[in-house]
Amino acid sequence: MTVVRHLSTDQGTTRKTLWRLFDGTLVESVLMRYPDRVTMCISSQAGCGMNCPFCATGQAGLDRNLSTAEIVHQIVDGMRALRDGEVPGGPARLSNIVFMGMGEPLANYKRVIGAIRALTDPEPDGLGLSQRGITVSTVGLVPAIHRLADEGLKCRLAISLHAPDDELRDTLVPVNTRWKVREVLDAGFEYTAKSGRRLSIEYALIRDINDQAWRGDRLGRLLKGKPVHVNLIPLNPTPGSKWTASRPEDEKAFVEAIAAHGVPVTVRDTRGQEIDGACGQLAATER
Ligand code: SF4
């Protein structure tokens, strides 16, 4: 695979790479350096078949699954760039990997698990990275979550929930018509019980769509007393889309409604908006 281009922002500490695979397929990865850690967001598929209407990748459909090697190579390239001091701040080590780029990781199950093993097996067979530093994100493919729970991994699982009620989630995350909010959360809780890791709940806040305080309250009720952390993500608007980020006052009320149930909640720092940082936007403009 070859680099089509690197795009940097945040004084060079956020670096996005657009890759061309051997057959011309395009995928993206992003490296984000923070004062205390370096996170890479990688792709597991070229495109995505889950069809979420607010997502640039979802609009273009699925091209194909990435191979284990194509997944691992995104990381190896980032590790090399860090080691060689290409990212401002001096040489550094990679601390976190999130499967939150293009694709639904659990729809490419075998190759994703193969990549996790290759990344975390001890050297020299693997790269010796920590499983605890890896987050696998899913829209909620329930049978695959059950299977993942039996792998004996210590990775974190993140569920892209985006709505606490089936009526809205059916439209925002179409796979919800197959597996409902309750089933997805129960599968996630099973994973946390087996892995000992807290469940991440990802929730893209979309203005006037899913950001009402009553939905925050409903989410808080669903998660109360569970080993979870809610990550609210101000939506990265896709060019030409009606979907956009919430108003600050609505975001604040939403956070408070969740926190009122004692559920830990944070609003994610959004990086890379100037470089089409939302997954799939860069590949979409290249097409
Ligand atoms: S939000 Fe994630 S699962 Fe949904 S279409 Fe986009 S990449 Fe796929």
PDB file of C-alpha atoms and ligand atoms in Angstrom:
ATOM      1  CA  MET A   1       0.000   0.000   0.000  1.00  0.00           C
ATOM      2  CA  THR A   2       1.259   3.482  -0.758  1.00  0.00           C
ATOM      3  CA  VAL A   3       0.706   6.888   0.782  1.00  0.00           C
ATOM      4  CA  VAL A   4      -1.372   9.151  -1.462  1.00  0.00           C
ATOM      5  CA  ARG A   5      -0.868  12.047   0.923  1.00  0.00           C
ATOM      6  CA  HIS A   6      -0.413  13.117   4.515  1.00  0.00           C
ATOM      7  CA  LEU A   7      -2.433  16.022   5.862  1.00  0.00           C
ATOM      8  CA  SER A   8      -1.491  17.681   9.136  1.00  0.00           C
ATOM      9  CA  THR A   9      -3.127  20.116  11.521  1.00  0.00           C
ATOM     10  CA  ASP A  10      -2.906  21.106  15.224  1.00  0.00           C
ATOM     11  CA  GLN A  11       0.732  22.177  14.652  1.00  0.00           C
ATOM     12  CA  GLY A  12       1.485  18.843  13.053  1.00  0.00           C
ATOM     13  CA  THR A  13       0.318  16.762  16.020  1.00  0.00           C
ATOM     14  CA  THR A  14      -2.706  15.451  14.092  1.00  0.00           C
ATOM     15  CA  ARG A  15      -1.682  13.671  10.939  1.00  0.00           C
ATOM     16  CA  LYS A  16      -4.042  12.006   8.548  1.00  0.00           C
ATOM     17  CA  THR A  17      -2.862   9.544   5.926  1.00  0.00           C
ATOM     18  CA  LEU A  18      -4.730   8.611   2.774  1.00  0.00           C
ATOM     19  CA  TRP A  19      -3.621   5.198   1.514  1.00  0.00           C
ATOM     20  CA  ARG A  20      -3.973   3.587  -1.877  1.00  0.00           C
ATOM     21  CA  LEU A  21      -4.090  -0.204  -1.669  1.00  0.00           C
ATOM     22  CA  PHE A  22      -2.650  -2.525  -4.323  1.00  0.00           C
ATOM     23  CA  ASP A  23      -5.948  -2.609  -6.234  1.00  0.00           C
ATOM     24  CA  GLY A  24      -6.501   1.159  -6.152  1.00  0.00           C
ATOM     25  CA  THR A  25      -8.840   1.120  -3.135  1.00  0.00           C
ATOM     26  CA  LEU A  26      -8.526   4.133  -0.806  1.00  0.00           C
ATOM     27  CA  VAL A  27      -8.508   4.066   3.001  1.00  0.00           C
ATOM     28  CA  GLU A  28      -7.540   6.458   5.774  1.00  0.00           C
ATOM     29  CA  SER A  29      -5.799   6.457   9.119  1.00  0.00           C
ATOM     30  CA  VAL A  30      -5.206   9.294  11.597  1.00  0.00           C
ATOM     31  CA  LEU A  31      -2.488   9.782  14.192  1.00  0.00           C
ATOM     32  CA  MET A  32      -3.206  12.123  17.099  1.00  0.00           C
ATOM     33  CA  ARG A  33      -0.499  13.170  19.507  1.00  0.00           C
ATOM     34  CA  TYR A  34      -1.562  14.502  22.895  1.00  0.00           C
ATOM     35  CA  PRO A  35       0.731  15.639  25.737  1.00  0.00           C
ATOM     36  CA  ASP A  36       0.353  12.294  27.525  1.00  0.00           C
ATOM     37  CA  ARG A  37      -0.384   9.778  24.767  1.00  0.00           C
ATOM     38  CA  VAL A  38      -0.452   9.046  21.060  1.00  0.00           C
ATOM     39  CA  THR A  39      -3.561   7.515  19.535  1.00  0.00           C
ATOM     40  CA  MET A  40      -4.012   6.093  16.065  1.00  0.00           C
ATOM     41  CA  CYS A  41      -7.417   5.706  14.472  1.00  0.00           C
ATOM     42  CA  ILE A  42      -7.313   3.030  11.784  1.00  0.00           C
ATOM     43  CA  SER A  43      -9.587   1.560   9.133  1.00  0.00           C
ATOM     44  CA  SER A  44     -10.698  -2.057   9.049  1.00  0.00           C
ATOM     45  CA  GLN A  45     -12.619  -1.965   5.774  1.00  0.00           C
ATOM     46  CA  ALA A  46     -12.485   0.124   2.617  1.00  0.00           C
ATOM     47  CA  GLY A  47     -15.818   1.882   2.848  1.00  0.00           C
ATOM     48  CA  CYS A  48     -18.550   0.477   5.047  1.00  0.00           C
ATOM     49  CA  GLY A  49     -21.776  -1.390   4.459  1.00  0.00           C
ATOM     50  CA  MET A  50     -23.611  -0.190   7.576  1.00  0.00           C
ATOM     51  CA  ASN A  51     -25.151   2.791   5.805  1.00  0.00           C
ATOM     52  CA  CYS A  52     -25.400   5.237   8.732  1.00  0.00           C
ATOM     53  CA  PRO A  53     -26.894   8.342   7.083  1.00  0.00           C
ATOM     54  CA  PHE A  54     -24.721  10.915   8.916  1.00  0.00           C
ATOM     55  CA  CYS A  55     -21.413   9.289   7.980  1.00  0.00           C
ATOM     56  CA  ALA A  56     -19.283  10.080   4.919  1.00  0.00           C
ATOM     57  CA  THR A  57     -17.997   6.518   4.706  1.00  0.00           C
ATOM     58  CA  GLY A  58     -21.484   5.069   4.961  1.00  0.00           C
ATOM     59  CA  GLN A  59     -22.663   7.070   1.947  1.00  0.00           C
ATOM     60  CA  ALA A  60     -20.200   5.389  -0.391  1.00  0.00           C
ATOM     61  CA  GLY A  61     -20.949   1.785   0.647  1.00  0.00           C
ATOM     62  CA  LEU A  62     -18.502  -1.072   1.159  1.00  0.00           C
ATOM     63  CA  ASP A  63     -15.614  -1.622  -1.260  1.00  0.00           C
ATOM     64  CA  ARG A  64     -14.027  -4.576   0.504  1.00  0.00           C
ATOM     65  CA  ASN A  65     -12.555  -5.910   3.706  1.00  0.00           C
ATOM     66  CA  LEU A  66      -8.959  -5.010   4.496  1.00  0.00           C
ATOM     67  CA  SER A  67      -6.507  -7.849   4.986  1.00  0.00           C
ATOM     68  CA  THR A  68      -4.796  -8.329   8.329  1.00  0.00           C
ATOM     69  CA  ALA A  69      -1.595  -6.987   6.751  1.00  0.00           C
ATOM     70  CA  GLU A  70      -3.339  -3.859   5.465  1.00  0.00           C
ATOM     71  CA  ILE A  71      -4.703  -3.163   8.940  1.00  0.00           C
ATOM     72  CA  VAL A  72      -1.380  -3.771  10.669  1.00  0.00           C
ATOM     73  CA  HIS A  73       0.561  -1.708   8.135  1.00  0.00           C
ATOM     74  CA  GLN A  74      -1.348   1.460   9.081  1.00  0.00           C
ATOM     75  CA  ILE A  75      -0.007   1.023  12.620  1.00  0.00           C
ATOM     76  CA  VAL A  76       3.512   0.069  11.612  1.00  0.00           C
ATOM     77  CA  ASP A  77       3.725   3.240   9.509  1.00  0.00           C
ATOM     78  CA  GLY A  78       2.544   5.393  12.433  1.00  0.00           C
ATOM     79  CA  MET A  79       4.997   3.739  14.832  1.00  0.00           C
ATOM     80  CA  ARG A  80       7.826   4.356  12.404  1.00  0.00           C
ATOM     81  CA  ALA A  81       6.863   8.032  11.948  1.00  0.00           C
ATOM     82  CA  LEU A  82       6.796   8.463  15.739  1.00  0.00           C
ATOM     83  CA  ARG A  83      10.103   6.683  16.240  1.00  0.00           C
ATOM     84  CA  ASP A  84      11.770   8.784  13.539  1.00  0.00           C
ATOM     85  CA  GLY A  85      10.540  12.036  15.047  1.00  0.00           C
ATOM     86  CA  GLU A  86       8.320  12.926  12.065  1.00  0.00           C
ATOM     87  CA  VAL A  87       5.562  14.043  14.434  1.00  0.00           C
ATOM     88  CA  PRO A  88       6.431  17.305  16.290  1.00  0.00           C
ATOM     89  CA  GLY A  89       7.423  16.814  19.934  1.00  0.00           C
ATOM     90  CA  GLY A  90      10.335  14.422  19.459  1.00  0.00           C
ATOM     91  CA  PRO A  91      10.409  10.639  19.146  1.00  0.00           C
ATOM     92  CA  ALA A  92       7.515   8.906  20.888  1.00  0.00           C
ATOM     93  CA  ARG A  93       5.773   5.569  21.244  1.00  0.00           C
ATOM     94  CA  LEU A  94       2.276   4.684  20.198  1.00  0.00           C
ATOM     95  CA  SER A  95       0.023   4.219  23.230  1.00  0.00           C
ATOM     96  CA  ASN A  96      -3.510   3.709  21.869  1.00  0.00           C
ATOM     97  CA  ILE A  97      -5.178   2.233  18.804  1.00  0.00           C
ATOM     98  CA  VAL A  98      -8.826   2.754  18.002  1.00  0.00           C
ATOM     99  CA  PHE A  99     -10.694   0.854  15.299  1.00  0.00           C
ATOM    100  CA  MET A 100     -12.825   3.885  14.500  1.00  0.00           C
ATOM    101  CA  GLY A 101     -11.734   4.749  10.974  1.00  0.00           C
ATOM    102  CA  MET A 102     -13.516   3.439   7.926  1.00  0.00           C
ATOM    103  CA  GLY A 103     -15.547   0.291   8.303  1.00  0.00           C
ATOM    104  CA  GLU A 104     -17.289  -1.856  10.884  1.00  0.00           C
ATOM    105  CA  PRO A 105     -14.489  -3.911  12.481  1.00  0.00           C
ATOM    106  CA  LEU A 106     -16.725  -6.776  13.563  1.00  0.00           C
ATOM    107  CA  ALA A 107     -17.969  -7.181   9.975  1.00  0.00           C
ATOM    108  CA  ASN A 108     -14.365  -8.087   9.097  1.00  0.00           C
ATOM    109  CA  TYR A 109     -14.023 -10.223  12.180  1.00  0.00           C
ATOM    110  CA  LYS A 110     -11.270 -12.723  11.406  1.00  0.00           C
ATOM    111  CA  ARG A 111      -8.861 -10.210   9.928  1.00  0.00           C
ATOM    112  CA  VAL A 112      -9.425  -7.713  12.726  1.00  0.00           C
ATOM    113  CA  ILE A 113      -8.758 -10.370  15.369  1.00  0.00           C
ATOM    114  CA  GLY A 114      -5.697 -11.429  13.365  1.00  0.00           C
ATOM    115  CA  ALA A 115      -4.483  -7.842  13.384  1.00  0.00           C
ATOM    116  CA  ILE A 116      -5.052  -7.468  17.137  1.00  0.00           C
ATOM    117  CA  ARG A 117      -3.047 -10.645  17.747  1.00  0.00           C
ATOM    118  CA  ALA A 118      -0.240  -9.475  15.429  1.00  0.00           C
ATOM    119  CA  LEU A 119      -0.140  -6.091  17.163  1.00  0.00           C
ATOM    120  CA  THR A 120      -0.173  -7.460  20.693  1.00  0.00           C
ATOM    121  CA  ASP A 121       1.673 -10.788  20.561  1.00  0.00           C
ATOM    122  CA  PRO A 122       5.073 -10.490  22.259  1.00  0.00           C
ATOM    123  CA  GLU A 123       8.034  -9.646  20.056  1.00  0.00           C
ATOM    124  CA  PRO A 124       9.445 -11.001  17.792  1.00  0.00           C
ATOM    125  CA  ASP A 125       6.227 -12.706  16.589  1.00  0.00           C
ATOM    126  CA  GLY A 126       4.102  -9.611  17.183  1.00  0.00           C
ATOM    127  CA  LEU A 127       4.646  -5.923  17.856  1.00  0.00           C
ATOM    128  CA  GLY A 128       4.293  -6.266  21.623  1.00  0.00           C
ATOM    129  CA  LEU A 129       1.663  -3.537  22.019  1.00  0.00           C
ATOM    130  CA  SER A 130      -0.776  -3.656  24.932  1.00  0.00           C
ATOM    131  CA  GLN A 131      -4.255  -5.085  24.344  1.00  0.00           C
ATOM    132  CA  ARG A 132      -5.475  -2.634  26.949  1.00  0.00           C
ATOM    133  CA  GLY A 133      -4.514   0.225  24.630  1.00  0.00           C
ATOM    134  CA  ILE A 134      -6.751  -1.046  21.823  1.00  0.00           C
ATOM    135  CA  THR A 135     -10.406  -0.102  21.369  1.00  0.00           C
ATOM    136  CA  VAL A 136     -12.668  -2.010  19.003  1.00  0.00           C
ATOM    137  CA  SER A 137     -15.698  -0.011  17.988  1.00  0.00           C
ATOM    138  CA  THR A 138     -18.922  -1.521  16.696  1.00  0.00           C
ATOM    139  CA  VAL A 139     -22.406  -0.415  15.707  1.00  0.00           C
ATOM    140  CA  GLY A 140     -23.655  -3.510  17.501  1.00  0.00           C
ATOM    141  CA  LEU A 141     -23.287  -6.763  15.576  1.00  0.00           C
ATOM    142  CA  VAL A 142     -24.572  -8.802  18.491  1.00  0.00           C
ATOM    143  CA  PRO A 143     -23.397 -12.318  17.498  1.00  0.00           C
ATOM    144  CA  ALA A 144     -19.907 -10.944  16.782  1.00  0.00           C
ATOM    145  CA  ILE A 145     -19.811  -9.195  20.187  1.00  0.00           C
ATOM    146  CA  HIS A 146     -20.608 -12.534  21.869  1.00  0.00           C
ATOM    147  CA  ARG A 147     -17.842 -14.168  19.853  1.00  0.00           C
ATOM    148  CA  LEU A 148     -15.419 -11.386  20.772  1.00  0.00           C
ATOM    149  CA  ALA A 149     -16.236 -11.871  24.440  1.00  0.00           C
ATOM    150  CA  ASP A 150     -14.954 -15.452  24.146  1.00  0.00           C
ATOM    151  CA  GLU A 151     -11.593 -14.474  22.586  1.00  0.00           C
ATOM    152  CA  GLY A 152     -10.060 -13.761  25.992  1.00  0.00           C
ATOM    153  CA  LEU A 153      -8.856 -10.300  24.912  1.00  0.00           C
ATOM    154  CA  LYS A 154      -8.328  -7.295  27.170  1.00  0.00           C
ATOM    155  CA  CYS A 155      -9.219  -4.732  24.512  1.00  0.00           C
ATOM    156  CA  ARG A 156     -11.832  -2.124  25.205  1.00  0.00           C
ATOM    157  CA  LEU A 157     -15.154  -2.406  23.389  1.00  0.00           C
ATOM    158  CA  ALA A 158     -16.923   0.735  22.204  1.00  0.00           C
ATOM    159  CA  ILE A 159     -20.518   0.651  21.064  1.00  0.00           C
ATOM    160  CA  SER A 160     -21.629   3.400  18.679  1.00  0.00           C
ATOM    161  CA  LEU A 161     -25.079   3.894  20.143  1.00  0.00           C
ATOM    162  CA  HIS A 162     -26.069   7.382  18.906  1.00  0.00           C
ATOM    163  CA  ALA A 163     -29.632   6.989  20.243  1.00  0.00           C
ATOM    164  CA  PRO A 164     -31.118   5.427  23.389  1.00  0.00           C
ATOM    165  CA  ASP A 165     -34.449   4.525  21.761  1.00  0.00           C
ATOM    166  CA  ASP A 166     -35.088   2.034  18.978  1.00  0.00           C
ATOM    167  CA  GLU A 167     -37.341   4.362  17.044  1.00  0.00           C
ATOM    168  CA  LEU A 168     -34.572   6.885  16.387  1.00  0.00           C
ATOM    169  CA  ARG A 169     -31.726   4.366  16.311  1.00  0.00           C
ATOM    170  CA  ASP A 170     -33.461   2.416  13.553  1.00  0.00           C
ATOM    171  CA  THR A 171     -32.950   5.484  11.348  1.00  0.00           C
ATOM    172  CA  LEU A 172     -29.477   6.604  12.515  1.00  0.00           C
ATOM    173  CA  VAL A 173     -27.870   3.161  12.700  1.00  0.00           C
ATOM    174  CA  PRO A 174     -29.845   0.964  10.294  1.00  0.00           C
ATOM    175  CA  VAL A 175     -28.428  -2.282  11.718  1.00  0.00           C
ATOM    176  CA  ASN A 176     -30.601  -1.512  14.754  1.00  0.00           C
ATOM    177  CA  THR A 177     -33.564  -2.890  12.820  1.00  0.00           C
ATOM    178  CA  ARG A 178     -31.850  -6.283  13.280  1.00  0.00           C
ATOM    179  CA  TRP A 179     -30.439  -5.960  16.811  1.00  0.00           C
ATOM    180  CA  LYS A 180     -32.152  -3.590  19.220  1.00  0.00           C
ATOM    181  CA  VAL A 181     -30.639  -1.195  21.776  1.00  0.00           C
ATOM    182  CA  ARG A 182     -31.351  -3.575  24.656  1.00  0.00           C
ATOM    183  CA  GLU A 183     -29.708  -6.566  22.929  1.00  0.00           C
ATOM    184  CA  VAL A 184     -26.672  -4.538  21.886  1.00  0.00           C
ATOM    185  CA  LEU A 185     -26.136  -3.189  25.402  1.00  0.00           C
ATOM    186  CA  ASP A 186     -26.602  -6.638  26.962  1.00  0.00           C
ATOM    187  CA  ALA A 187     -23.972  -8.077  24.603  1.00  0.00           C
ATOM    188  CA  GLY A 188     -21.675  -5.178  25.547  1.00  0.00           C
ATOM    189  CA  PHE A 189     -22.175  -5.846  29.261  1.00  0.00           C
ATOM    190  CA  GLU A 190     -21.338  -9.516  28.677  1.00  0.00           C
ATOM    191  CA  TYR A 191     -18.083  -8.396  27.044  1.00  0.00           C
ATOM    192  CA  THR A 192     -17.224  -6.158  29.992  1.00  0.00           C
ATOM    193  CA  ALA A 193     -17.939  -8.985  32.442  1.00  0.00           C
ATOM    194  CA  LYS A 194     -15.565 -11.314  30.575  1.00  0.00           C
ATOM    195  CA  SER A 195     -12.833  -8.788  29.735  1.00  0.00           C
ATOM    196  CA  GLY A 196     -12.902  -6.767  32.945  1.00  0.00           C
ATOM    197  CA  ARG A 197     -12.914  -3.592  30.834  1.00  0.00           C
ATOM    198  CA  ARG A 198     -15.378  -0.747  31.046  1.00  0.00           C
ATOM    199  CA  LEU A 199     -17.725  -0.419  28.084  1.00  0.00           C
ATOM    200  CA  SER A 200     -17.458   2.769  26.026  1.00  0.00           C
ATOM    201  CA  ILE A 201     -20.687   4.173  24.691  1.00  0.00           C
ATOM    202  CA  GLU A 202     -20.067   6.426  21.698  1.00  0.00           C
ATOM    203  CA  TYR A 203     -22.740   8.984  20.928  1.00  0.00           C
ATOM    204  CA  ALA A 204     -22.383  11.499  18.090  1.00  0.00           C
ATOM    205  CA  LEU A 205     -24.354  14.572  19.114  1.00  0.00           C
ATOM    206  CA  ILE A 206     -26.367  15.737  16.106  1.00  0.00           C
ATOM    207  CA  ARG A 207     -28.263  19.007  16.275  1.00  0.00           C
ATOM    208  CA  ASP A 208     -32.016  18.577  16.806  1.00  0.00           C
ATOM    209  CA  ILE A 209     -31.810  14.892  15.910  1.00  0.00           C
ATOM    210  CA  ASN A 210     -30.574  13.012  18.980  1.00  0.00           C
ATOM    211  CA  ASP A 211     -29.406  15.766  21.372  1.00  0.00           C
ATOM    212  CA  GLN A 212     -32.598  16.399  23.387  1.00  0.00           C
ATOM    213  CA  ALA A 213     -32.161  16.375  27.179  1.00  0.00           C
ATOM    214  CA  TRP A 214     -34.878  13.717  27.525  1.00  0.00           C
ATOM    215  CA  ARG A 215     -32.767  11.367  25.382  1.00  0.00           C
ATOM    216  CA  GLY A 216     -29.790  12.075  27.647  1.00  0.00           C
ATOM    217  CA  ASP A 217     -32.005  11.156  30.601  1.00  0.00           C
ATOM    218  CA  ARG A 218     -33.131   7.949  28.881  1.00  0.00           C
ATOM    219  CA  LEU A 219     -29.505   7.039  28.134  1.00  0.00           C
ATOM    220  CA  GLY A 220     -28.545   7.694  31.761  1.00  0.00           C
ATOM    221  CA  ARG A 221     -31.331   5.364  32.936  1.00  0.00           C
ATOM    222  CA  LEU A 222     -30.175   2.583  30.611  1.00  0.00           C
ATOM    223  CA  LEU A 223     -26.574   2.805  31.807  1.00  0.00           C
ATOM    224  CA  LYS A 224     -27.027   3.608  35.493  1.00  0.00           C
ATOM    225  CA  GLY A 225     -24.851   1.466  37.757  1.00  0.00           C
ATOM    226  CA  LYS A 226     -23.086  -0.283  34.837  1.00  0.00           C
ATOM    227  CA  PRO A 227     -19.310  -0.284  34.177  1.00  0.00           C
ATOM    228  CA  VAL A 228     -19.527   2.205  31.326  1.00  0.00           C
ATOM    229  CA  HIS A 229     -18.165   5.501  30.102  1.00  0.00           C
ATOM    230  CA  VAL A 230     -20.136   7.703  27.715  1.00  0.00           C
ATOM    231  CA  ASN A 231     -18.152   9.537  25.046  1.00  0.00           C
ATOM    232  CA  LEU A 232     -20.119  12.299  23.399  1.00  0.00           C
ATOM    233  CA  ILE A 233     -18.754  13.286  20.023  1.00  0.00           C
ATOM    234  CA  PRO A 234     -19.724  16.644  18.528  1.00  0.00           C
ATOM    235  CA  LEU A 235     -20.588  15.665  14.957  1.00  0.00           C
ATOM    236  CA  ASN A 236     -17.988  16.500  12.353  1.00  0.00           C
ATOM    237  CA  PRO A 237     -20.214  17.919   9.614  1.00  0.00           C
ATOM    238  CA  THR A 238     -19.899  16.218   6.243  1.00  0.00           C
ATOM    239  CA  PRO A 239     -19.831  18.638   3.307  1.00  0.00           C
ATOM    240  CA  GLY A 240     -23.278  19.058   1.782  1.00  0.00           C
ATOM    241  CA  SER A 241     -25.020  17.283   4.649  1.00  0.00           C
ATOM    242  CA  LYS A 242     -27.929  18.556   6.755  1.00  0.00           C
ATOM    243  CA  TRP A 243     -26.422  16.939   9.833  1.00  0.00           C
ATOM    244  CA  THR A 244     -24.397  19.191  12.064  1.00  0.00           C
ATOM    245  CA  ALA A 245     -23.093  19.562  15.626  1.00  0.00           C
ATOM    246  CA  SER A 246     -25.330  20.448  18.569  1.00  0.00           C
ATOM    247  CA  ARG A 247     -25.675  23.933  20.003  1.00  0.00           C
ATOM    248  CA  PRO A 248     -23.442  24.416  23.080  1.00  0.00           C
ATOM    249  CA  GLU A 249     -26.422  24.842  25.419  1.00  0.00           C
ATOM    250  CA  ASP A 250     -28.055  21.624  24.165  1.00  0.00           C
ATOM    251  CA  GLU A 251     -24.775  19.738  24.541  1.00  0.00           C
ATOM    252  CA  LYS A 252     -24.466  20.988  28.132  1.00  0.00           C
ATOM    253  CA  ALA A 253     -28.024  19.963  29.025  1.00  0.00           C
ATOM    254  CA  PHE A 254     -27.457  16.537  27.461  1.00  0.00           C
ATOM    255  CA  VAL A 255     -24.283  15.970  29.492  1.00  0.00           C
ATOM    256  CA  GLU A 256     -26.050  16.995  32.695  1.00  0.00           C
ATOM    257  CA  ALA A 257     -28.988  14.678  32.024  1.00  0.00           C
ATOM    258  CA  ILE A 258     -26.628  11.690  31.765  1.00  0.00           C
ATOM    259  CA  ALA A 259     -24.428  12.722  34.686  1.00  0.00           C
ATOM    260  CA  ALA A 260     -27.528  13.072  36.900  1.00  0.00           C
ATOM    261  CA  HIS A 261     -27.684   9.250  36.925  1.00  0.00           C
ATOM    262  CA  GLY A 262     -24.082   8.975  38.150  1.00  0.00           C
ATOM    263  CA  VAL A 263     -22.927   7.751  34.731  1.00  0.00           C
ATOM    264  CA  PRO A 264     -19.419   8.969  33.763  1.00  0.00           C
ATOM    265  CA  VAL A 265     -19.625  11.134  30.640  1.00  0.00           C
ATOM    266  CA  THR A 266     -17.150  13.255  28.679  1.00  0.00           C
ATOM    267  CA  VAL A 267     -17.288  15.251  25.476  1.00  0.00           C
ATOM    268  CA  ARG A 268     -14.582  14.171  23.087  1.00  0.00           C
ATOM    269  CA  ASP A 269     -11.973  16.633  21.958  1.00  0.00           C
ATOM    270  CA  THR A 270     -12.542  16.890  18.205  1.00  0.00           C
ATOM    271  CA  ARG A 271      -9.433  16.937  16.158  1.00  0.00           C
ATOM    272  CA  GLY A 272      -8.730  17.233  12.509  1.00  0.00           C
ATOM    273  CA  GLN A 273     -11.861  19.033  11.330  1.00  0.00           C
ATOM    274  CA  GLU A 274      -9.802  21.226   8.976  1.00  0.00           C
ATOM    275  CA  ILE A 275      -8.356  18.143   7.304  1.00  0.00           C
ATOM    276  CA  ASP A 276     -11.667  16.368   6.790  1.00  0.00           C
ATOM    277  CA  GLY A 277     -10.967  14.458   9.974  1.00  0.00           C
ATOM    278  CA  ALA A 278     -14.277  12.619  10.111  1.00  0.00           C
ATOM    279  CA  CYS A 279     -13.773   9.105   8.930  1.00  0.00           C
ATOM    280  CA  GLY A 280     -14.238   8.683   5.222  1.00  0.00           C
ATOM    281  CA  GLN A 281     -14.261  12.356   4.255  1.00  0.00           C
ATOM    282  CA  LEU A 282     -10.799  12.381   2.771  1.00  0.00           C
ATOM    283  CA  ALA A 283     -11.362   9.246   0.694  1.00  0.00           C
ATOM    284  CA  ALA A 284     -14.731  10.665  -0.386  1.00  0.00           C
ATOM    285  CA  THR A 285     -13.130  13.813  -1.811  1.00  0.00           C
ATOM    286  CA  GLU A 286     -10.500  11.757  -3.663  1.00  0.00           C
ATOM    287  CA  ARG A 287     -13.020   9.632  -5.500  1.00  0.00           C
TER     288      ARG A 287
HETATM  289  S1  SF4 B   1     -20.712   5.410  11.219  1.00  0.00           S
HETATM  290 FE1  SF4 B   1     -19.270   3.644  11.228  1.00  0.00          FE
HETATM  291  S2  SF4 B   1     -20.624   1.860  10.952  1.00  0.00           S
HETATM  292 FE2  SF4 B   1     -21.839   3.652  10.335  1.00  0.00          FE
HETATM  293  S3  SF4 B   1     -21.530   3.814   8.100  1.00  0.00           S
HETATM  294 FE3  SF4 B   1     -19.972   5.107   9.102  1.00  0.00          FE
HETATM  295  S4  SF4 B   1     -18.124   3.800   9.270  1.00  0.00           S
HETATM  296 FE4  SF4 B   1     -19.914   2.463   8.923  1.00  0.00          FE
END
